[in-house]
Short mmCIF file of C-alpha atoms in Angstrom, two decimals:
data_model
loop_
_atom_site.label_atom_id
_atom_site.label_comp_id
_atom_site.label_asym_id
_atom_site.label_seq_id
_atom_site.Cartn_x
_atom_site.Cartn_y
_atom_site.Cartn_z
CA MET A 64 247.62 183.52 67.47
CA ASN A 65 248.85 179.70 66.10
CA LEU A 66 247.46 179.87 62.54
CA SER A 67 248.77 177.06 60.09
CA PHE A 68 248.38 177.57 56.02
CA ILE A 69 247.36 174.68 54.02
CA VAL A 70 246.86 175.10 49.96
CA ASP A 71 247.49 172.28 47.13
CA SER A 72 249.62 172.34 44.10
CA ALA A 73 247.90 174.14 41.93
CA SER A 74 248.66 176.97 43.62
CA ASP A 75 251.79 176.34 42.03
CA LEU A 76 253.85 177.60 45.21
CA LYS A 77 257.29 177.69 44.60
CA ILE A 78 259.00 178.44 47.97
CA ASP A 79 261.54 176.82 50.48
CA LEU A 80 258.98 175.72 53.20
CA GLU A 81 261.65 175.07 55.43
CA LYS A 82 262.92 178.80 55.46
CA LEU A 83 259.19 180.42 56.61
CA ASP A 84 258.45 181.60 60.01
CA TYR A 85 255.03 180.02 59.53
CA SER A 86 253.43 176.32 59.05
CA LEU A 87 252.43 175.71 55.26
CA THR A 88 251.54 172.64 53.90
CA VAL A 89 251.30 172.11 50.14
CA VAL A 90 249.06 169.04 49.38
CA PRO A 91 249.42 167.64 45.76
CA LEU A 92 247.40 166.56 43.23
CA ASN A 93 247.41 163.55 41.39
CA VAL A 94 248.93 163.09 37.74
CA GLN A 95 249.02 160.22 35.26
CA PHE A 96 250.45 159.46 32.51
CA GLY A 97 248.77 156.11 31.01
CA GLU A 98 249.74 153.54 33.96
CA ASP A 99 252.34 155.92 35.57
CA HIS A 100 251.08 157.41 38.93
CA TYR A 101 252.75 160.61 40.18
CA LEU A 102 251.92 163.18 42.51
CA ASP A 103 252.17 166.77 41.09
CA GLY A 104 255.64 168.93 42.32
CA VAL A 105 256.36 165.59 44.07
CA ASN A 106 257.79 163.00 41.93
CA ILE A 107 257.37 164.45 38.84
CA THR A 108 259.07 168.10 38.20
CA GLU A 109 257.80 170.84 35.93
CA ASP A 110 260.61 170.23 33.40
CA GLU A 111 259.78 166.43 33.30
CA PHE A 112 255.68 167.04 33.08
CA TYR A 113 256.08 169.47 30.21
CA LYS A 114 258.74 167.08 28.06
CA ARG A 115 256.83 164.03 28.93
CA MET A 116 253.25 165.73 27.70
CA SER A 117 254.65 166.93 24.74
CA LEU A 118 255.53 163.38 23.65
CA GLU A 119 252.27 161.91 24.81
CA PRO A 120 249.14 161.32 22.34
CA GLU A 121 246.88 161.83 24.44
CA LEU A 122 246.39 164.15 27.76
CA PRO A 123 247.64 163.64 31.36
CA LYS A 124 245.21 162.60 33.91
CA THR A 125 244.85 165.19 36.98
CA SER A 126 242.93 164.49 39.72
CA GLN A 127 242.12 165.82 43.16
CA PRO A 128 244.19 164.57 46.69
CA SER A 129 241.78 161.72 48.54
CA PRO A 130 240.11 162.99 51.19
CA GLN A 131 242.55 161.01 53.52
CA SER A 132 245.58 163.62 52.40
CA PHE A 133 243.68 166.34 53.63
CA TYR A 134 243.10 165.01 57.03
CA GLU A 135 246.23 163.87 57.57
CA ALA A 136 247.25 167.50 56.47
CA PHE A 137 244.98 168.99 58.89
CA GLN A 138 245.12 166.66 61.76
CA LYS A 139 248.84 167.38 62.01
CA GLU A 140 248.41 171.05 61.98
CA VAL A 141 245.57 170.77 64.56
CA ASP A 142 247.66 168.77 66.66
CA LYS A 143 250.17 171.18 67.22
CA GLY A 144 247.07 173.66 68.86
CA HIS A 145 247.32 175.19 65.29
CA ASP A 146 243.49 177.27 63.50
CA VAL A 147 243.79 175.89 59.64
CA LEU A 148 243.17 177.55 57.21
CA TYR A 149 243.03 175.72 53.62
CA ILE A 150 242.88 177.93 50.46
CA GLY A 151 241.81 175.69 48.13
CA ILE A 152 241.54 175.97 43.84
CA SER A 153 238.30 176.75 42.68
CA SER A 154 235.55 174.20 42.90
CA ASN A 155 234.34 175.14 39.34
CA LEU A 156 238.04 173.70 38.29
CA SER A 157 238.28 170.58 40.28
CA GLY A 158 237.03 168.44 43.58
CA THR A 159 240.03 169.34 45.51
CA VAL A 160 237.55 171.83 47.98
CA GLN A 161 235.38 169.24 47.99
CA SER A 162 237.71 166.16 49.13
CA ALA A 163 239.53 168.82 51.94
CA THR A 164 235.67 169.23 52.85
CA ILE A 165 235.44 165.19 53.07
CA GLY A 166 238.88 165.13 55.22
CA LYS A 167 237.91 167.74 57.52
CA SER A 168 234.46 165.98 58.02
CA MET A 169 237.16 163.00 59.33
CA LEU A 170 238.21 164.85 62.24
CA SER A 171 236.11 165.25 65.91
CA GLU A 172 233.56 168.15 66.16
CA GLU A 173 236.22 169.95 68.14
CA GLU A 174 238.60 169.40 65.63
CA GLN A 175 236.78 170.68 62.72
CA GLU A 176 235.87 174.24 64.69
CA LYS A 177 239.33 174.98 63.88
CA VAL A 178 239.79 174.44 60.19
CA ILE A 179 238.32 176.85 57.79
CA ILE A 180 238.09 175.87 53.88
CA LEU A 181 238.13 178.53 51.56
CA ASP A 182 236.88 178.39 47.60
CA SER A 183 239.49 180.83 46.55
CA GLY A 184 237.53 180.79 42.81
CA ILE A 185 240.88 180.44 40.91
CA ALA A 186 244.11 178.70 41.03
CA SER A 187 247.92 179.44 40.38
CA GLY A 188 248.80 182.82 40.87
CA GLY A 189 245.63 183.59 41.79
CA VAL A 190 245.47 181.11 44.93
CA GLN A 191 249.06 183.01 45.83
CA ILE A 192 247.55 186.62 46.12
CA LEU A 193 244.83 185.49 48.79
CA LEU A 194 247.66 183.28 50.99
CA ASN A 195 249.76 186.58 50.75
CA GLU A 196 247.08 188.43 51.77
CA ALA A 197 246.58 185.98 54.51
CA ILE A 198 250.01 186.05 55.94
CA GLU A 199 250.25 189.66 55.67
CA LEU A 200 246.93 189.89 57.86
CA ALA A 201 247.91 187.14 60.55
CA ARG A 202 251.56 189.01 61.32
CA GLU A 203 248.33 192.10 61.77
CA ASP A 204 247.27 189.53 64.43
CA LYS A 205 244.26 189.66 63.06
CA SER A 206 241.84 186.77 64.01
CA LEU A 207 241.06 183.92 61.59
CA SER A 208 237.80 185.14 61.27
CA GLU A 209 239.32 188.67 60.27
CA ILE A 210 241.45 187.14 57.56
CA VAL A 211 238.79 185.12 55.54
CA SER A 212 236.60 187.83 55.85
CA ASN A 213 239.15 190.25 54.28
CA LEU A 214 240.07 186.94 51.51
CA GLU A 215 236.23 186.90 50.58
CA LYS A 216 236.48 190.54 49.89
CA THR A 217 239.37 190.30 47.76
CA LYS A 218 238.67 186.91 45.84
CA SER A 219 235.48 188.55 44.74
CA GLY A 220 237.75 190.77 42.73
CA ILE A 221 240.18 188.30 41.12
CA ARG A 222 240.26 187.25 37.15
CA ALA A 223 243.04 185.80 35.25
CA TYR A 224 243.57 186.13 31.53
CA VAL A 225 245.80 183.92 29.83
CA LEU A 226 247.23 183.78 25.91
CA LEU A 227 247.60 180.11 24.83
CA GLU A 228 249.85 179.91 21.84
CA THR A 229 248.98 176.20 21.23
CA LEU A 230 245.54 174.66 20.71
CA GLU A 231 247.09 171.11 20.89
CA ASN A 232 245.88 170.61 24.40
CA LEU A 233 242.21 170.84 23.70
CA LYS A 234 242.65 168.99 20.00
CA LYS A 235 243.94 166.02 22.36
CA GLY A 236 241.46 166.25 25.05
CA GLY A 237 238.67 166.20 22.19
CA ARG A 238 237.46 169.86 22.70
CA ILE A 239 237.61 170.45 19.31
CA SER A 240 238.79 168.57 15.87
CA ALA A 241 241.95 167.61 14.22
CA VAL A 242 240.51 169.75 11.31
CA GLN A 243 239.76 172.47 13.59
CA GLY A 244 243.11 172.23 15.37
CA ALA A 245 244.55 171.80 12.32
CA ILE A 246 243.18 174.97 10.50
CA ALA A 247 244.01 177.20 13.62
CA GLY A 248 247.19 176.02 13.25
CA MET A 249 248.00 176.80 9.75
CA LEU A 250 246.38 180.33 10.43
CA ASN A 251 248.65 181.05 13.49
CA ILE A 252 245.34 181.50 15.72
CA LYS A 253 245.92 182.73 19.50
CA PRO A 254 243.18 182.06 21.45
CA MET A 255 242.79 184.35 24.92
CA ILE A 256 240.60 182.74 27.46
CA SER A 257 239.43 184.57 31.23
CA ILE A 258 238.79 182.63 34.36
CA ILE A 259 236.78 184.01 36.72
CA ASP A 260 235.13 182.45 39.97
CA GLY A 261 236.74 179.58 37.88
CA VAL A 262 234.45 179.89 34.86
CA VAL A 263 236.82 179.32 31.82
CA GLU A 264 235.85 181.21 28.60
CA THR A 265 237.47 182.25 25.53
CA ILE A 266 237.31 186.02 24.77
CA GLY A 267 239.40 186.64 21.79
CA LYS A 268 241.40 185.01 19.12
CA PHE A 269 244.49 186.68 17.84
CA ARG A 270 246.18 185.93 14.32
CA GLY A 271 249.89 185.79 15.88
CA SER A 272 251.12 186.06 19.60
CA LYS A 273 252.25 189.99 19.08
CA LYS A 274 248.21 191.02 18.50
CA GLY A 275 247.46 188.83 21.51
CA LEU A 276 250.29 190.17 23.86
CA SER A 277 249.05 193.59 22.24
CA LYS A 278 245.60 192.74 24.06
CA MET A 279 247.06 191.51 27.27
CA LYS A 280 249.41 194.95 27.66
CA GLU A 281 245.74 196.50 27.12
CA TYR A 282 244.56 194.55 29.99
CA ILE A 283 247.64 194.91 32.45
CA SER A 284 247.60 198.74 31.67
CA GLU A 285 244.08 199.10 32.58
CA TRP A 286 244.51 197.01 35.81
CA ARG A 287 247.56 199.03 36.85
CA GLU A 288 246.11 202.72 36.74
CA GLU A 289 243.77 201.56 39.02
CA ASN A 290 246.21 199.62 41.15
CA PRO A 291 249.74 201.55 40.62
CA GLU A 292 251.25 200.04 44.10
CA LYS A 293 249.99 196.18 43.69
CA THR A 294 252.11 193.49 42.68
CA LEU A 295 251.68 192.37 39.41
CA TYR A 296 251.34 188.38 39.18
CA LEU A 297 252.17 186.72 36.05
CA ILE A 298 251.98 183.55 34.91
CA HIS A 299 252.43 181.02 32.17
CA SER A 300 254.10 177.69 30.94
CA PHE A 301 257.05 178.48 29.67
CA PRO A 302 260.41 176.95 30.55
CA SER A 303 262.33 180.08 32.39
CA THR A 304 261.45 183.18 33.77
CA ASP A 305 263.52 184.90 31.03
CA GLU A 306 261.51 184.25 28.34
CA VAL A 307 258.54 185.74 29.69
CA ILE A 308 260.21 188.80 30.31
CA LYS A 309 261.45 188.29 26.57
CA GLU A 310 257.95 187.89 25.46
CA PHE A 311 256.79 191.35 27.11
CA GLU A 312 260.09 193.20 26.45
CA GLU A 313 259.01 194.91 23.37
CA LEU A 314 255.22 196.21 24.83
CA PHE A 315 256.34 197.87 28.46
CA SER A 316 259.56 197.33 30.49
CA LEU A 317 258.47 194.99 33.76
CA SER A 318 261.05 196.70 35.65
CA SER A 319 258.83 199.64 36.27
CA PHE A 320 256.32 197.60 38.49
CA PRO A 321 256.64 197.92 42.26
CA LYS A 322 257.25 194.30 41.80
CA VAL A 323 256.75 191.39 39.79
CA ILE A 324 255.96 187.76 40.47
CA TYR A 325 256.28 185.02 38.10
CA THR A 326 254.41 182.03 38.93
CA ARG A 327 255.13 178.99 35.80
CA PHE A 328 252.01 176.31 35.77
CA GLY A 329 252.37 173.00 37.44
CA SER A 330 250.85 169.88 36.36
CA THR A 331 247.30 170.60 36.83
CA ILE A 332 246.69 173.82 35.13
CA GLY A 333 249.71 172.72 32.45
CA THR A 334 247.92 170.04 31.56
CA TYR A 335 244.85 172.74 29.76
CA SER A 336 247.12 175.39 28.86
CA SER A 337 249.90 172.98 27.31
CA GLU A 338 253.31 175.09 27.16
CA LYS A 339 254.25 178.76 26.30
CA ALA A 340 251.05 180.06 27.48
CA ILE A 341 251.43 183.27 29.07
CA GLY A 342 249.35 185.34 31.51
CA PHE A 343 248.23 187.74 34.47
CA VAL A 344 246.22 187.91 37.29
CA ALA A 345 244.23 191.13 38.06
CA TYR A 346 242.98 191.67 41.56
#
């Protein structure tokens, strides 16, 4: 089966696309600081993004790719004679899937039959989990309909937990007042959020990172007991993987997991998480 995969940059995927044995395209979201416009992961790096965000008084603005961007990505793969599977950031978090749907409608009716759009219900590492499963199923010569059926089952059980280091971005974004932000800062409050089917909820507030990380350890340990063979997907906005490992080393050894994949938030998710957020994706 000739199958091409497409994701958007909110997947935070970081691989060398030229070394893959299948076709994979990343469609970038838009990032804007004032009058300066960027394509996420194309002409602004993660380091540049976080540095500038820390200096700006207002949060950057992110927006979905244009329908034209998706149309061109779909058309390129269909012209190769390939079927296309696009796995997108949750429609509850972004209008990107809607933009992709419009882009698909710009194809001919026959070409549209070759493109499937899957709303992941998640972002970042969660999208990667679905993509990796899809790739493995394709290597087993599963049909596109079989692949999508399996992914629908997997995505229903995906959930993410993230411990935020700071409320600064919530303050900048007007989600909390400056006074609330200042009080939380003085009390060293660290909120934990969950993301399930694209819905973000606060599930705890902790005095200090250690207490929050201890709770995170409970979630990871409970998940691991039920899924001892699975890869651990850690998601974060730290400058390096080494710093993520250091955060967890007092709690448990990450080397005891069969495999650990570290994903740093790009511009889309990083806008809301701010720096030094840390979490994992259960599936």
